[in-house]
Amino acid sequence: QVQLMESGGGSVQGGGSLRLSCAASGGTATYYCRAWFRQAPGEGREGVASISIYDDTLYADSAKGRFTISQDKSKATLYLQMTSLKPEDTAMYYCAVRPWSGPDCPTRADWYNSWGQGTQVTVSS
């Protein structure tokens, strides 16, 4: 079972930037899909972005042009660079992984089988 630990959340003003990290440990698979999700109070978990072992990326419309997902495979670490943050980006952000060697990684929460505890991002206007 993979253990995931997110970090980098915090409180910022609108227009600001944050970089989230997700460190993985304990996994035995060689290849993974990795993704970021977020959940605001009272809402469902929303896929933000995903990345494959080939570095193919997929973004939610709300993240396109503002967020960048990346990974350091040697460190088993996933990143989410967030810029031009808006109050509606306020949420708990989670990373998730699933062993997968294919090129396409979905942003459906039910597809992933390992999750971190989350890191809070709060954007003020």
Short mmCIF file of C-alpha atoms in Angstrom, two decimals:
data_model
loop_
_atom_site.label_atom_id
_atom_site.label_comp_id
_atom_site.label_asym_id
_atom_site.label_seq_id
_atom_site.Cartn_x
_atom_site.Cartn_y
_atom_site.Cartn_z
CA GLN A 1 0.00 0.00 0.00
CA VAL A 2 1.32 3.40 -0.94
CA GLN A 3 1.49 6.11 1.70
CA LEU A 4 1.03 9.66 0.46
CA MET A 5 1.81 12.87 2.30
CA GLU A 6 0.76 16.26 0.94
CA SER A 7 2.36 19.54 1.92
CA GLY A 8 2.52 23.14 0.77
CA GLY A 9 -1.00 24.31 1.48
CA GLY A 10 -1.73 27.59 3.18
CA SER A 11 -3.56 30.88 3.04
CA VAL A 12 -2.96 33.33 0.22
CA GLN A 13 -4.63 36.35 -1.27
CA GLY A 14 -6.34 36.18 -4.62
CA GLY A 15 -3.84 36.28 -7.45
CA GLY A 16 -1.19 34.57 -5.38
CA SER A 17 0.61 31.28 -5.91
CA LEU A 18 1.22 28.07 -4.02
CA ARG A 19 3.12 24.89 -4.79
CA LEU A 20 1.76 21.67 -3.39
CA SER A 21 3.87 18.55 -2.98
CA CYS A 22 2.92 14.93 -2.47
CA ALA A 23 5.58 12.48 -1.33
CA ALA A 24 4.94 8.78 -1.85
CA SER A 25 6.44 5.87 0.03
CA GLY A 26 5.88 2.17 0.50
CA GLY A 27 4.62 1.32 -2.97
CA THR A 28 5.75 -1.78 -4.80
CA ALA A 29 4.52 -1.03 -8.31
CA THR A 30 6.90 0.45 -10.84
CA TYR A 31 4.47 2.71 -12.67
CA TYR A 32 1.67 4.90 -11.35
CA CYS A 33 -0.92 7.35 -12.44
CA ARG A 34 -0.80 10.35 -10.11
CA ALA A 35 -3.41 13.04 -9.68
CA TRP A 36 -4.58 15.98 -7.63
CA PHE A 37 -8.13 16.38 -6.38
CA ARG A 38 -9.84 18.99 -4.26
CA GLN A 39 -12.91 19.12 -2.10
CA ALA A 40 -14.61 22.25 -0.84
CA PRO A 41 -16.95 22.09 2.16
CA GLY A 42 -20.29 20.58 1.20
CA GLU A 43 -19.13 19.57 -2.26
CA GLY A 44 -17.90 16.43 -3.92
CA ARG A 45 -14.30 15.60 -4.69
CA GLU A 46 -13.21 17.26 -7.94
CA GLY A 47 -10.37 16.12 -10.15
CA VAL A 48 -7.88 18.92 -10.77
CA ALA A 49 -5.11 17.35 -12.83
CA SER A 50 -3.46 14.02 -13.56
CA ILE A 51 -0.11 12.86 -14.93
CA SER A 52 1.02 9.56 -16.41
CA ILE A 53 4.39 7.83 -16.34
CA TYR A 54 4.97 9.40 -19.77
CA ASP A 55 4.24 12.85 -18.30
CA ASP A 56 0.98 13.10 -20.25
CA THR A 57 -1.19 15.55 -18.36
CA LEU A 58 -4.89 16.18 -18.09
CA TYR A 59 -6.46 19.24 -16.47
CA ALA A 60 -9.90 20.22 -15.31
CA ASP A 61 -11.21 23.28 -17.13
CA SER A 62 -10.95 25.24 -13.89
CA ALA A 63 -7.22 24.49 -13.70
CA LYS A 64 -6.16 25.01 -17.31
CA GLY A 65 -3.74 27.87 -17.80
CA ARG A 66 -3.28 28.42 -14.06
CA PHE A 67 -2.16 25.11 -12.55
CA THR A 68 0.72 22.87 -13.59
CA ILE A 69 1.09 19.25 -12.49
CA SER A 70 4.53 17.68 -12.55
CA GLN A 71 6.41 14.82 -10.98
CA ASP A 72 9.89 13.80 -9.96
CA LYS A 73 9.85 10.06 -10.50
CA SER A 74 13.26 9.58 -8.90
CA LYS A 75 11.83 11.06 -5.69
CA ALA A 76 8.33 9.62 -6.11
CA THR A 77 7.02 13.14 -5.57
CA LEU A 78 4.11 14.85 -7.25
CA TYR A 79 3.71 18.61 -7.50
CA LEU A 80 0.96 21.09 -8.27
CA GLN A 81 2.05 24.63 -9.06
CA MET A 82 -0.93 26.92 -8.66
CA THR A 83 -0.90 30.50 -9.89
CA SER A 84 -3.50 33.26 -10.22
CA LEU A 85 -5.39 31.70 -7.35
CA LYS A 86 -9.04 32.62 -6.86
CA PRO A 87 -11.30 32.37 -3.79
CA GLU A 88 -13.16 29.54 -5.54
CA ASP A 89 -9.94 27.50 -5.43
CA THR A 90 -10.35 27.28 -1.66
CA ALA A 91 -10.55 23.59 -0.76
CA MET A 92 -8.76 20.64 0.77
CA TYR A 93 -6.36 19.32 -1.84
CA TYR A 94 -5.58 15.62 -2.04
CA CYS A 95 -3.11 13.60 -4.07
CA ALA A 96 -3.95 10.13 -5.27
CA VAL A 97 -2.17 7.35 -7.14
CA ARG A 98 -2.94 4.04 -8.79
CA PRO A 99 -0.54 1.55 -10.35
CA TRP A 100 -0.85 2.03 -14.11
CA SER A 101 1.57 1.81 -17.01
CA GLY A 102 -0.69 3.36 -19.64
CA PRO A 103 -0.53 6.82 -21.18
CA ASP A 104 -3.88 8.14 -19.98
CA CYS A 105 -4.66 8.87 -16.37
CA PRO A 106 -8.21 9.91 -15.58
CA THR A 107 -9.31 12.52 -13.10
CA ARG A 108 -12.13 10.40 -11.67
CA ALA A 109 -11.82 9.97 -7.94
CA ASP A 110 -13.25 6.45 -7.98
CA TRP A 111 -10.41 5.24 -10.23
CA TYR A 112 -7.65 5.85 -7.68
CA ASN A 113 -6.91 3.53 -4.80
CA SER A 114 -4.40 5.35 -2.62
CA TRP A 115 -5.00 8.77 -1.11
CA GLY A 116 -3.21 11.26 1.06
CA GLN A 117 -4.70 13.07 4.05
CA GLY A 118 -4.95 16.39 2.25
CA THR A 119 -3.58 19.89 2.60
CA GLN A 120 -5.78 22.96 3.00
CA VAL A 121 -5.64 25.82 0.52
CA THR A 122 -7.48 29.02 1.42
CA VAL A 123 -7.65 31.94 -0.98
CA SER A 124 -8.99 35.26 0.23
CA SER A 125 -10.40 37.99 -1.96
#
